PDB file of C-alpha atoms in Angstrom:
ATOM      1  CA  LYS P   1      17.709 -17.175 141.848  1.00 51.00           C
ATOM      2  CA  LYS P   2      14.396 -19.061 139.746  1.00 58.00           C
ATOM      3  CA  GLU P   3      12.436 -16.289 138.537  1.00 61.00           C
ATOM      4  CA  LEU P   4       8.574 -17.406 137.579  1.00 62.00           C
ATOM      5  CA  GLN P   5       6.632 -16.022 135.384  1.00 60.00           C
ATOM      6  CA  SER P   6       3.107 -16.359 135.790  1.00 64.00           C
ATOM      7  CA  LYS P   7       1.645 -14.039 132.970  1.00 70.00           C
ATOM      8  CA  LYS P   8       0.872 -15.293 129.356  1.00 71.00           C
ATOM      9  CA  LEU P   9       4.133 -15.025 127.088  1.00 68.00           C
ATOM     10  CA  SER P  10       3.846 -13.058 123.901  1.00 71.00           C
ATOM     11  CA  SER P  11       4.112 -14.940 121.298  1.00 74.00           C
ATOM     12  CA  SER P  12       6.107 -12.768 118.866  1.00 76.00           C
ATOM     13  CA  SER P  13       8.990 -13.058 121.034  1.00 75.00           C
ATOM     14  CA  ALA P  14      11.569 -14.605 119.036  1.00 78.00           C
ATOM     15  CA  LYS P  15      12.792 -16.609 121.198  1.00 80.00           C
ATOM     16  CA  LEU P  16      12.034 -18.282 124.589  1.00 75.00           C
ATOM     17  CA  PHE P  17      15.154 -19.962 127.086  1.00 78.00           C
ATOM     18  CA  LEU P  18      14.111 -23.101 129.440  1.00 78.00           C
ATOM     19  CA  SER P  19      16.283 -24.613 131.836  1.00 84.00           C
ATOM     20  CA  LEU P  20      16.139 -28.329 132.689  1.00 88.00           C
ATOM     21  CA  THR P  21      17.721 -29.542 136.331  1.00 87.00           C
ATOM     22  CA  GLN P  22      18.235 -32.827 136.088  1.00 83.00           C
ATOM     23  CA  THR P  23      16.638 -35.690 137.985  1.00 80.00           C
ATOM     24  CA  PRO P  24      18.410 -37.401 140.564  1.00 76.00           C
ATOM     25  CA  LYS P  25      17.923 -42.055 139.214  1.00 74.00           C
ATOM     26  CA  VAL P  26      15.476 -43.224 141.588  1.00 83.00           C
ATOM     27  CA  ILE P  27      17.175 -46.507 141.326  1.00 79.00           C
ATOM     28  CA  ALA P  28      20.498 -45.356 143.307  1.00 75.00           C
ATOM     29  CA  TYR P  29      18.000 -43.497 146.124  1.00 81.00           C
ATOM     30  CA  ILE P  30      15.839 -47.589 146.675  1.00 85.00           C
ATOM     31  CA  ARG P  31      18.876 -49.364 146.713  1.00 81.00           C
ATOM     32  CA  LYS P  32      19.945 -47.811 149.805  1.00 83.00           C
ATOM     33  CA  LEU P  33      16.463 -47.852 151.386  1.00 88.00           C
ATOM     34  CA  GLN P  34      15.980 -51.406 150.856  1.00 86.00           C
ATOM     35  CA  PRO P  35      20.157 -53.033 149.903  1.00 84.00           C
ATOM     36  CA  LYS P  36      18.609 -56.829 149.722  1.00 85.00           C
ATOM     37  CA  ALA P  37      16.376 -55.916 147.316  1.00 87.00           C
ATOM     38  CA  VAL P  38      16.468 -57.396 143.601  1.00 89.00           C
ATOM     39  CA  PHE P  39      16.843 -54.923 141.021  1.00 89.00           C
ATOM     40  CA  VAL P  40      16.255 -54.455 137.468  1.00 90.00           C
ATOM     41  CA  GLY P  41      18.040 -51.759 135.134  1.00 89.00           C
ATOM     42  CA  PHE P  42      16.502 -50.856 131.830  1.00 90.00           C
ATOM     43  CA  LYS P  43      19.045 -48.679 129.207  1.00 91.00           C
ATOM     44  CA  LEU P  44      17.546 -47.921 126.055  1.00 88.00           C
ATOM     45  CA  LEU P  45      20.385 -46.944 122.736  1.00 88.00           C
ATOM     46  CA  VAL P  46      19.798 -46.485 118.746  1.00 91.00           C
ATOM     47  CA  SER P  47      21.649 -47.923 116.561  1.00 90.00           C
ATOM     48  CA  VAL P  48      24.844 -48.926 118.379  1.00 90.00           C
ATOM     49  CA  SER P  49      26.226 -53.072 118.018  1.00 89.00           C
ATOM     50  CA  GLU P  50      26.390 -55.867 120.681  1.00 88.00           C
ATOM     51  CA  ALA P  51      29.225 -55.349 122.073  1.00 89.00           C
ATOM     52  CA  GLU P  52      27.786 -51.423 123.164  1.00 90.00           C
ATOM     53  CA  LEU P  53      25.167 -53.339 124.829  1.00 90.00           C
ATOM     54  CA  GLN P  54      26.474 -54.614 126.138  1.00 90.00           C
ATOM     55  CA  LYS P  55      29.417 -51.931 126.939  1.00 92.00           C
ATOM     56  CA  VAL P  56      27.173 -49.551 128.531  1.00 91.00           C
ATOM     57  CA  GLY P  57      24.577 -51.681 130.243  1.00 91.00           C
ATOM     58  CA  SER P  58      27.929 -53.097 132.136  1.00 91.00           C
ATOM     59  CA  ALA P  59      28.319 -49.230 133.263  1.00 92.00           C
ATOM     60  CA  LEU P  60      24.818 -48.783 134.336  1.00 88.00           C
ATOM     61  CA  LEU P  61      24.914 -51.790 137.050  1.00 88.00           C
ATOM     62  CA  HIS P  62      27.585 -51.382 138.482  1.00 88.00           C
ATOM     63  CA  LYS P  63      26.742 -47.103 138.763  1.00 87.00           C
ATOM     64  CA  ASN P  64      22.797 -48.092 140.421  1.00 85.00           C
ATOM     65  CA  GLY P  65      23.435 -51.351 142.392  1.00 84.00           C
ATOM     66  CA  CYS P  66      21.803 -53.133 140.031  1.00 88.00           C
ATOM     67  CA  ASP P  67      21.747 -56.785 139.852  1.00 90.00           C
ATOM     68  CA  PHE P  68      20.592 -56.817 136.102  1.00 94.00           C
ATOM     69  CA  VAL P  69      20.791 -54.400 133.547  1.00 93.00           C
ATOM     70  CA  LEU P  70      18.157 -55.389 130.443  1.00 93.00           C
ATOM     71  CA  ALA P  71      20.253 -53.376 127.808  1.00 93.00           C
ATOM     72  CA  ASN P  72      18.107 -52.742 123.843  1.00 91.00           C
ATOM     73  CA  ASP P  73      18.425 -51.114 120.382  1.00 87.00           C
ATOM     74  CA  LEU P  74      14.929 -49.126 120.113  1.00 89.00           C
ATOM     75  CA  LYS P  75      16.563 -49.980 116.070  1.00 88.00           C
ATOM     76  CA  LYS P  76      15.730 -52.929 116.871  1.00 86.00           C
ATOM     77  CA  ILE P  77      12.027 -53.293 117.893  1.00 84.00           C
ATOM     78  CA  HIS P  78      10.128 -54.267 116.005  1.00 82.00           C
ATOM     79  CA  GLY P  79       6.504 -55.501 116.436  1.00 83.00           C
ATOM     80  CA  GLN P  80       7.690 -58.452 118.276  1.00 81.00           C
ATOM     81  CA  GLN P  81      10.422 -58.343 117.623  1.00 82.00           C
ATOM     82  CA  HIS P  82      12.874 -56.682 120.310  1.00 86.00           C
ATOM     83  CA  PHE P  83      15.834 -57.621 120.656  1.00 89.00           C
ATOM     84  CA  GLY P  84      17.639 -57.621 124.160  1.00 91.00           C
ATOM     85  CA  LEU P  85      20.877 -58.771 126.692  1.00 92.00           C
ATOM     86  CA  LEU P  86      20.209 -59.466 130.238  1.00 94.00           C
ATOM     87  CA  ILE P  87      23.390 -58.415 131.508  1.00 94.00           C
ATOM     88  CA  ASP P  88      23.582 -59.777 135.652  1.00 92.00           C
ATOM     89  CA  LYS P  89      26.334 -58.078 138.123  1.00 89.00           C
ATOM     90  CA  ASN P  90      29.182 -60.957 136.670  1.00 88.00           C
ATOM     91  CA  GLY P  91      28.961 -59.876 133.557  1.00 85.00           C
ATOM     92  CA  GLN P  92      27.381 -63.004 132.440  1.00 89.00           C
ATOM     93  CA  THR P  93      25.230 -62.076 129.566  1.00 91.00           C
ATOM     94  CA  GLN P  94      21.571 -63.544 127.923  1.00 92.00           C
ATOM     95  CA  LYS P  95      19.712 -63.096 124.292  1.00 92.00           C
ATOM     96  CA  ALA P  96      16.190 -62.717 123.491  1.00 90.00           C
ATOM     97  CA  GLU P  97      14.214 -61.810 120.895  1.00 91.00           C
ATOM     98  CA  THR P  98      11.326 -61.098 121.587  1.00 90.00           C
ATOM     99  CA  LYS P  99       9.320 -58.820 124.186  1.00 90.00           C
ATOM    100  CA  THR P 100       8.370 -62.984 125.597  1.00 89.00           C
ATOM    101  CA  GLU P 101      11.116 -63.937 125.107  1.00 91.00           C
ATOM    102  CA  ILE P 102      12.516 -60.930 128.115  1.00 91.00           C
ATOM    103  CA  ALA P 103      10.024 -60.610 130.013  1.00 91.00           C
ATOM    104  CA  ASP P 104      10.887 -64.297 131.480  1.00 92.00           C
ATOM    105  CA  LEU P 105      14.677 -63.854 131.971  1.00 92.00           C
ATOM    106  CA  ILE P 106      13.818 -61.278 133.937  1.00 93.00           C
ATOM    107  CA  VAL P 107      11.684 -63.267 135.874  1.00 93.00           C
ATOM    108  CA  GLN P 108      13.932 -67.117 136.117  1.00 91.00           C
ATOM    109  CA  ALA P 109      16.705 -64.210 137.287  1.00 92.00           C
ATOM    110  CA  THR P 110      15.624 -62.608 139.974  1.00 90.00           C
ATOM    111  CA  THR P 111      13.416 -65.642 140.783  1.00 90.00           C
ATOM    112  CA  ASN P 112      17.091 -67.548 140.853  1.00 89.00           C
ATOM    113  CA  GLN P 113      18.713 -64.360 142.387  1.00 83.00           C
ATOM    114  CA  MET P 114      15.841 -64.700 145.004  1.00 84.00           C
ATOM    115  CA  GLY P 115      16.305 -68.333 145.923  1.00 80.00           C
ATOM    116  CA  GLY P 116      13.063 -69.497 144.745  1.00 63.00           C
ATOM    117  CA  LYS P 117      12.281 -71.651 141.199  1.00 51.00           C
ATOM    118  CA  LYS P 118       9.977 -70.147 138.437  1.00 50.00           C
ATOM    119  CA  ASN P 119       6.895 -71.798 138.406  1.00 48.00           C
ATOM    120  CA  GLU P 120       6.560 -73.479 135.417  1.00 45.00           C
TER     121      GLU P 120
END
């Protein structure tokens, strides 16, 4: 049973406890509503190898029914440098080194998935 407290908490309280409820992944719900849409998931990790990025990104891709996942590492984001792996449903990866390259990869991959061609 949830208890709501509507009064001010005393600053003399030695300990406060906070209970959080996990929210569902929205992409799984949207996939059910729009099964033909092209979905790109994003996974940000910290201080992991490229192999780990691929492993975790692939797991997210399959778990949430994504068409692609962009996996990147916070430690490899500095200014315009922004290493990322774009992973597709077949396990194929493409690497990018900047935000612009990542955006171009995503546009090209999703456009190809939809059967169109990217405007040059």
